[in-house]
Amino acid sequence: MNTTGISRRVARRSVVSATTALAATALAVTATVSAPAIAGAQASAAPGPVTLGSLGPGSADAVPQVLPAANRLVAVGGSPTGLCAGAVSTTLNGNGYPGSSSVSWAFAVVGVGPCDLTATLSWRNLRSGESGQKVAHIPHPRISTGVPDPIAHPYEAIISTGSGPVEYRLTTTGGAVAGPVVVETAAWPG
């Protein structure tokens, strides 16, 4: 009796089932975090015993922060490994410190195994032409507001952009792109 064909089919079904489940989960999370809905409606729509708080530390705060809002960039997509998907967002504040902006990171990335996702926030001062980048690494599935991971200290959230209008774009190594958005940065007093 030839069981090789049967064994291969059973193994293939397991892989297909796992891939299908992962894809469905990624699609559900991506749809949830990219839909412009209010946070209360999302929290009450969670099925069964799963709550936002049960997804990890900071998850109840992170999900509303990956929804579209003023001065926020949201990049939705997968990871370079193809095993993770979700959203990465940056909320920008030009009034946090004179001549500088501050960025708040949030991410809702689900999946299996390493994500190896890198998000890059690029900025350019439209008045001075000065430019730069801030980078956040998301090594594994995570739902978080970004402190301590991907940034080690809140000081790292300060961006010395100079005063005036600053244009921001957010990209990920998974191919997601958001922006541009222009945020006015406060000048030094005096």
PDB file of C-alpha atoms in Angstrom:
ATOM      1  CA  MET A   1       0.000   0.000   0.000  1.00  0.00           C
ATOM      2  CA  ASN A   2       1.333   3.429  -0.926  1.00  0.00           C
ATOM      3  CA  THR A   3       0.902   5.777   2.041  1.00  0.00           C
ATOM      4  CA  THR A   4       3.332   8.414   0.745  1.00  0.00           C
ATOM      5  CA  GLY A   5       0.625  10.247  -1.201  1.00  0.00           C
ATOM      6  CA  ILE A   6      -1.715  10.182   1.800  1.00  0.00           C
ATOM      7  CA  SER A   7       1.001  11.452   4.163  1.00  0.00           C
ATOM      8  CA  ARG A   8       1.836  14.313   1.832  1.00  0.00           C
ATOM      9  CA  ARG A   9      -1.818  15.321   1.524  1.00  0.00           C
ATOM     10  CA  VAL A  10      -2.314  15.311   5.310  1.00  0.00           C
ATOM     11  CA  ALA A  11       0.859  17.348   5.836  1.00  0.00           C
ATOM     12  CA  ARG A  12      -0.136  19.765   3.067  1.00  0.00           C
ATOM     13  CA  ARG A  13      -3.613  20.217   4.625  1.00  0.00           C
ATOM     14  CA  SER A  14      -2.020  21.104   7.984  1.00  0.00           C
ATOM     15  CA  VAL A  15       0.184  23.746   6.364  1.00  0.00           C
ATOM     16  CA  VAL A  16      -2.729  25.113   4.322  1.00  0.00           C
ATOM     17  CA  SER A  17      -4.949  25.204   7.439  1.00  0.00           C
ATOM     18  CA  ALA A  18      -2.301  27.035   9.481  1.00  0.00           C
ATOM     19  CA  THR A  19      -1.649  29.476   6.623  1.00  0.00           C
ATOM     20  CA  THR A  20      -5.373  30.086   6.165  1.00  0.00           C
ATOM     21  CA  ALA A  21      -5.866  30.710   9.891  1.00  0.00           C
ATOM     22  CA  LEU A  22      -2.911  33.122   9.977  1.00  0.00           C
ATOM     23  CA  ALA A  23      -4.168  34.960   6.891  1.00  0.00           C
ATOM     24  CA  ALA A  24      -7.678  35.262   8.346  1.00  0.00           C
ATOM     25  CA  THR A  25      -6.296  36.610  11.632  1.00  0.00           C
ATOM     26  CA  ALA A  26      -4.060  39.097   9.827  1.00  0.00           C
ATOM     27  CA  LEU A  27      -6.953  40.237   7.641  1.00  0.00           C
ATOM     28  CA  ALA A  28      -9.239  40.677  10.655  1.00  0.00           C
ATOM     29  CA  VAL A  29      -6.668  42.716  12.587  1.00  0.00           C
ATOM     30  CA  THR A  30      -5.732  44.776   9.530  1.00  0.00           C
ATOM     31  CA  ALA A  31      -9.392  45.555   8.833  1.00  0.00           C
ATOM     32  CA  THR A  32      -9.994  46.411  12.475  1.00  0.00           C
ATOM     33  CA  VAL A  33      -7.057  48.780  12.852  1.00  0.00           C
ATOM     34  CA  SER A  34      -7.492  50.479   9.486  1.00  0.00           C
ATOM     35  CA  ALA A  35     -11.226  51.132   9.744  1.00  0.00           C
ATOM     36  CA  PRO A  36     -12.078  54.600  11.048  1.00  0.00           C
ATOM     37  CA  ALA A  37     -14.126  53.558  14.066  1.00  0.00           C
ATOM     38  CA  ILE A  38     -14.317  54.754  17.616  1.00  0.00           C
ATOM     39  CA  ALA A  39     -12.308  52.905  20.246  1.00  0.00           C
ATOM     40  CA  GLY A  40     -15.367  52.116  22.364  1.00  0.00           C
ATOM     41  CA  ALA A  41     -17.101  50.354  19.485  1.00  0.00           C
ATOM     42  CA  GLN A  42     -14.028  48.229  18.830  1.00  0.00           C
ATOM     43  CA  ALA A  43     -13.632  47.269  22.473  1.00  0.00           C
ATOM     44  CA  SER A  44     -17.275  46.218  22.778  1.00  0.00           C
ATOM     45  CA  ALA A  45     -17.129  44.253  19.513  1.00  0.00           C
ATOM     46  CA  ALA A  46     -14.455  41.848  20.794  1.00  0.00           C
ATOM     47  CA  PRO A  47     -15.843  38.272  20.783  1.00  0.00           C
ATOM     48  CA  GLY A  48     -16.008  36.072  23.869  1.00  0.00           C
ATOM     49  CA  PRO A  49     -13.428  36.372  26.642  1.00  0.00           C
ATOM     50  CA  VAL A  50     -10.834  38.141  24.460  1.00  0.00           C
ATOM     51  CA  THR A  51     -10.332  41.742  25.561  1.00  0.00           C
ATOM     52  CA  LEU A  52      -7.908  44.373  24.348  1.00  0.00           C
ATOM     53  CA  GLY A  53      -6.072  44.152  27.675  1.00  0.00           C
ATOM     54  CA  SER A  54      -5.589  40.389  27.232  1.00  0.00           C
ATOM     55  CA  LEU A  55      -3.529  40.999  24.065  1.00  0.00           C
ATOM     56  CA  GLY A  56      -0.568  42.279  26.088  1.00  0.00           C
ATOM     57  CA  PRO A  57       0.658  45.277  28.085  1.00  0.00           C
ATOM     58  CA  GLY A  58      -0.493  48.541  26.581  1.00  0.00           C
ATOM     59  CA  SER A  59      -2.748  46.843  24.031  1.00  0.00           C
ATOM     60  CA  ALA A  60      -5.897  48.631  25.234  1.00  0.00           C
ATOM     61  CA  ASP A  61      -4.106  51.942  24.547  1.00  0.00           C
ATOM     62  CA  ALA A  62      -2.389  50.831  21.331  1.00  0.00           C
ATOM     63  CA  VAL A  63      -5.391  49.851  19.213  1.00  0.00           C
ATOM     64  CA  PRO A  64      -7.074  53.310  19.284  1.00  0.00           C
ATOM     65  CA  GLN A  65      -3.669  54.847  18.472  1.00  0.00           C
ATOM     66  CA  VAL A  66      -3.408  52.943  15.181  1.00  0.00           C
ATOM     67  CA  LEU A  67      -6.695  54.396  13.931  1.00  0.00           C
ATOM     68  CA  PRO A  68      -6.617  57.426  11.586  1.00  0.00           C
ATOM     69  CA  ALA A  69      -6.504  60.839  13.313  1.00  0.00           C
ATOM     70  CA  ALA A  70      -5.113  64.329  12.831  1.00  0.00           C
ATOM     71  CA  ASN A  71      -1.287  64.482  12.741  1.00  0.00           C
ATOM     72  CA  ARG A  72      -1.087  60.667  12.636  1.00  0.00           C
ATOM     73  CA  LEU A  73       0.370  58.400   9.975  1.00  0.00           C
ATOM     74  CA  VAL A  74      -0.885  54.795   9.844  1.00  0.00           C
ATOM     75  CA  ALA A  75       0.932  52.226   7.695  1.00  0.00           C
ATOM     76  CA  VAL A  76      -1.037  48.983   7.290  1.00  0.00           C
ATOM     77  CA  GLY A  77       0.478  45.837   5.806  1.00  0.00           C
ATOM     78  CA  GLY A  78       2.572  42.750   6.316  1.00  0.00           C
ATOM     79  CA  SER A  79       6.129  42.041   7.385  1.00  0.00           C
ATOM     80  CA  PRO A  80       9.178  41.083   5.312  1.00  0.00           C
ATOM     81  CA  THR A  81       8.829  37.500   6.565  1.00  0.00           C
ATOM     82  CA  GLY A  82       5.209  37.363   5.441  1.00  0.00           C
ATOM     83  CA  LEU A  83       4.147  35.824   8.766  1.00  0.00           C
ATOM     84  CA  CYS A  84       2.974  39.046  10.448  1.00  0.00           C
ATOM     85  CA  ALA A  85       0.488  41.756   9.538  1.00  0.00           C
ATOM     86  CA  GLY A  86      -1.094  44.771  11.148  1.00  0.00           C
ATOM     87  CA  ALA A  87      -0.575  48.494  11.551  1.00  0.00           C
ATOM     88  CA  VAL A  88       2.208  50.819  12.681  1.00  0.00           C
ATOM     89  CA  SER A  89       1.372  54.424  13.503  1.00  0.00           C
ATOM     90  CA  THR A  90       3.124  57.617  14.466  1.00  0.00           C
ATOM     91  CA  THR A  91       1.328  60.515  16.118  1.00  0.00           C
ATOM     92  CA  LEU A  92       3.243  63.770  15.663  1.00  0.00           C
ATOM     93  CA  ASN A  93       3.238  66.800  17.960  1.00  0.00           C
ATOM     94  CA  GLY A  94       4.969  70.009  16.863  1.00  0.00           C
ATOM     95  CA  ASN A  95       4.396  71.761  20.201  1.00  0.00           C
ATOM     96  CA  GLY A  96       6.182  69.311  22.480  1.00  0.00           C
ATOM     97  CA  TYR A  97       9.490  71.187  22.698  1.00  0.00           C
ATOM     98  CA  PRO A  98      10.545  74.402  20.891  1.00  0.00           C
ATOM     99  CA  GLY A  99      12.287  73.703  17.582  1.00  0.00           C
ATOM    100  CA  SER A 100      11.500  69.999  17.902  1.00  0.00           C
ATOM    101  CA  SER A 101       8.634  67.604  17.360  1.00  0.00           C
ATOM    102  CA  SER A 102       7.760  64.531  19.335  1.00  0.00           C
ATOM    103  CA  VAL A 103       6.548  61.234  17.937  1.00  0.00           C
ATOM    104  CA  SER A 104       4.401  58.635  19.681  1.00  0.00           C
ATOM    105  CA  TRP A 105       4.681  55.152  18.185  1.00  0.00           C
ATOM    106  CA  ALA A 106       1.939  52.549  18.370  1.00  0.00           C
ATOM    107  CA  PHE A 107       1.642  49.215  16.655  1.00  0.00           C
ATOM    108  CA  ALA A 108      -0.762  46.315  16.400  1.00  0.00           C
ATOM    109  CA  VAL A 109       1.120  43.545  14.625  1.00  0.00           C
ATOM    110  CA  VAL A 110      -0.061  39.928  14.875  1.00  0.00           C
ATOM    111  CA  GLY A 111       1.350  36.754  13.413  1.00  0.00           C
ATOM    112  CA  VAL A 112       3.568  33.771  14.027  1.00  0.00           C
ATOM    113  CA  GLY A 113       7.323  33.746  14.515  1.00  0.00           C
ATOM    114  CA  PRO A 114       9.685  36.644  13.862  1.00  0.00           C
ATOM    115  CA  CYS A 115       8.258  39.662  12.007  1.00  0.00           C
ATOM    116  CA  ASP A 116      11.574  41.448  11.354  1.00  0.00           C
ATOM    117  CA  LEU A 117       9.552  44.594  10.622  1.00  0.00           C
ATOM    118  CA  THR A 118      11.236  47.996  10.523  1.00  0.00           C
ATOM    119  CA  ALA A 119       9.225  51.224  10.367  1.00  0.00           C
ATOM    120  CA  THR A 120      10.947  54.421   9.198  1.00  0.00           C
ATOM    121  CA  LEU A 121       9.542  57.880   9.866  1.00  0.00           C
ATOM    122  CA  SER A 122      11.172  60.287   7.394  1.00  0.00           C
ATOM    123  CA  TRP A 123      10.858  64.032   7.892  1.00  0.00           C
ATOM    124  CA  ARG A 124      11.782  67.178   5.966  1.00  0.00           C
ATOM    125  CA  ASN A 125      11.527  70.763   7.194  1.00  0.00           C
ATOM    126  CA  LEU A 126       9.829  72.605   4.328  1.00  0.00           C
ATOM    127  CA  ARG A 127      11.350  75.960   5.371  1.00  0.00           C
ATOM    128  CA  SER A 128      15.003  74.996   5.992  1.00  0.00           C
ATOM    129  CA  GLY A 129      15.268  71.842   3.856  1.00  0.00           C
ATOM    130  CA  GLU A 130      16.726  69.938   6.824  1.00  0.00           C
ATOM    131  CA  SER A 131      15.713  66.252   6.910  1.00  0.00           C
ATOM    132  CA  GLY A 132      16.170  63.054   8.884  1.00  0.00           C
ATOM    133  CA  GLN A 133      14.665  59.778  10.032  1.00  0.00           C
ATOM    134  CA  LYS A 134      13.495  57.920  13.112  1.00  0.00           C
ATOM    135  CA  VAL A 135      13.435  54.124  12.987  1.00  0.00           C
ATOM    136  CA  ALA A 136      11.450  51.601  15.036  1.00  0.00           C
ATOM    137  CA  HIS A 137      12.117  47.853  14.966  1.00  0.00           C
ATOM    138  CA  ILE A 138       9.310  45.368  15.599  1.00  0.00           C
ATOM    139  CA  PRO A 139      11.051  41.986  15.887  1.00  0.00           C
ATOM    140  CA  HIS A 140       7.989  39.873  16.783  1.00  0.00           C
ATOM    141  CA  PRO A 141       4.161  40.115  16.977  1.00  0.00           C
ATOM    142  CA  ARG A 142       3.281  42.911  19.363  1.00  0.00           C
ATOM    143  CA  ILE A 143       0.441  45.237  20.298  1.00  0.00           C
ATOM    144  CA  SER A 144       1.917  48.185  22.131  1.00  0.00           C
ATOM    145  CA  THR A 145       2.185  51.934  22.498  1.00  0.00           C
ATOM    146  CA  GLY A 146       5.913  51.739  21.787  1.00  0.00           C
ATOM    147  CA  VAL A 147       7.617  52.360  25.145  1.00  0.00           C
ATOM    148  CA  PRO A 148       9.868  50.550  25.949  1.00  0.00           C
ATOM    149  CA  ASP A 149       9.701  48.676  22.649  1.00  0.00           C
ATOM    150  CA  PRO A 150      10.539  49.856  19.901  1.00  0.00           C
ATOM    151  CA  ILE A 151      12.036  52.896  21.651  1.00  0.00           C
ATOM    152  CA  ALA A 152      14.077  52.393  24.801  1.00  0.00           C
ATOM    153  CA  HIS A 153      13.392  55.791  26.370  1.00  0.00           C
ATOM    154  CA  PRO A 154      10.817  58.568  25.798  1.00  0.00           C
ATOM    155  CA  TYR A 155      13.714  60.956  25.030  1.00  0.00           C
ATOM    156  CA  GLU A 156      14.212  59.030  21.782  1.00  0.00           C
ATOM    157  CA  ALA A 157      10.766  60.283  20.704  1.00  0.00           C
ATOM    158  CA  ILE A 158      12.101  63.869  20.321  1.00  0.00           C
ATOM    159  CA  ILE A 159      12.966  64.910  16.758  1.00  0.00           C
ATOM    160  CA  SER A 160      15.060  68.073  16.260  1.00  0.00           C
ATOM    161  CA  THR A 161      13.326  69.253  13.102  1.00  0.00           C
ATOM    162  CA  GLY A 162      13.719  73.007  13.530  1.00  0.00           C
ATOM    163  CA  SER A 163      10.692  75.289  13.559  1.00  0.00           C
ATOM    164  CA  GLY A 164       8.215  75.688  10.727  1.00  0.00           C
ATOM    165  CA  PRO A 165       6.215  73.273   8.595  1.00  0.00           C
ATOM    166  CA  VAL A 166       7.637  69.740   8.627  1.00  0.00           C
ATOM    167  CA  GLU A 167       6.532  67.005   6.224  1.00  0.00           C
ATOM    168  CA  TYR A 168       6.469  63.396   7.478  1.00  0.00           C
ATOM    169  CA  ARG A 169       6.176  60.012   5.710  1.00  0.00           C
ATOM    170  CA  LEU A 170       6.016  56.548   7.269  1.00  0.00           C
ATOM    171  CA  THR A 171       7.250  53.420   5.477  1.00  0.00           C
ATOM    172  CA  THR A 172       7.840  49.835   6.552  1.00  0.00           C
ATOM    173  CA  THR A 173      10.086  47.057   5.280  1.00  0.00           C
ATOM    174  CA  GLY A 174       6.851  45.156   4.598  1.00  0.00           C
ATOM    175  CA  GLY A 175       5.976  47.666   1.859  1.00  0.00           C
ATOM    176  CA  ALA A 176       3.412  49.801   3.732  1.00  0.00           C
ATOM    177  CA  VAL A 177       3.465  53.558   3.078  1.00  0.00           C
ATOM    178  CA  ALA A 178       1.626  56.428   4.786  1.00  0.00           C
ATOM    179  CA  GLY A 179       1.794  60.157   4.270  1.00  0.00           C
ATOM    180  CA  PRO A 180       2.737  62.775   3.690  1.00  0.00           C
ATOM    181  CA  VAL A 181       1.368  64.858   6.530  1.00  0.00           C
ATOM    182  CA  VAL A 182       2.610  68.359   7.378  1.00  0.00           C
ATOM    183  CA  VAL A 183       2.855  69.410  11.038  1.00  0.00           C
ATOM    184  CA  GLU A 184       3.810  72.933  12.158  1.00  0.00           C
ATOM    185  CA  THR A 185       6.679  72.873  14.668  1.00  0.00           C
ATOM    186  CA  ALA A 186       6.845  75.656  17.281  1.00  0.00           C
ATOM    187  CA  ALA A 187       9.744  78.116  17.185  1.00  0.00           C
ATOM    188  CA  TRP A 188      12.090  78.933  20.049  1.00  0.00           C
ATOM    189  CA  PRO A 189      10.587  81.733  22.165  1.00  0.00           C
ATOM    190  CA  GLY A 190      12.282  85.117  22.180  1.00  0.00           C
TER     191      GLY A 190
END
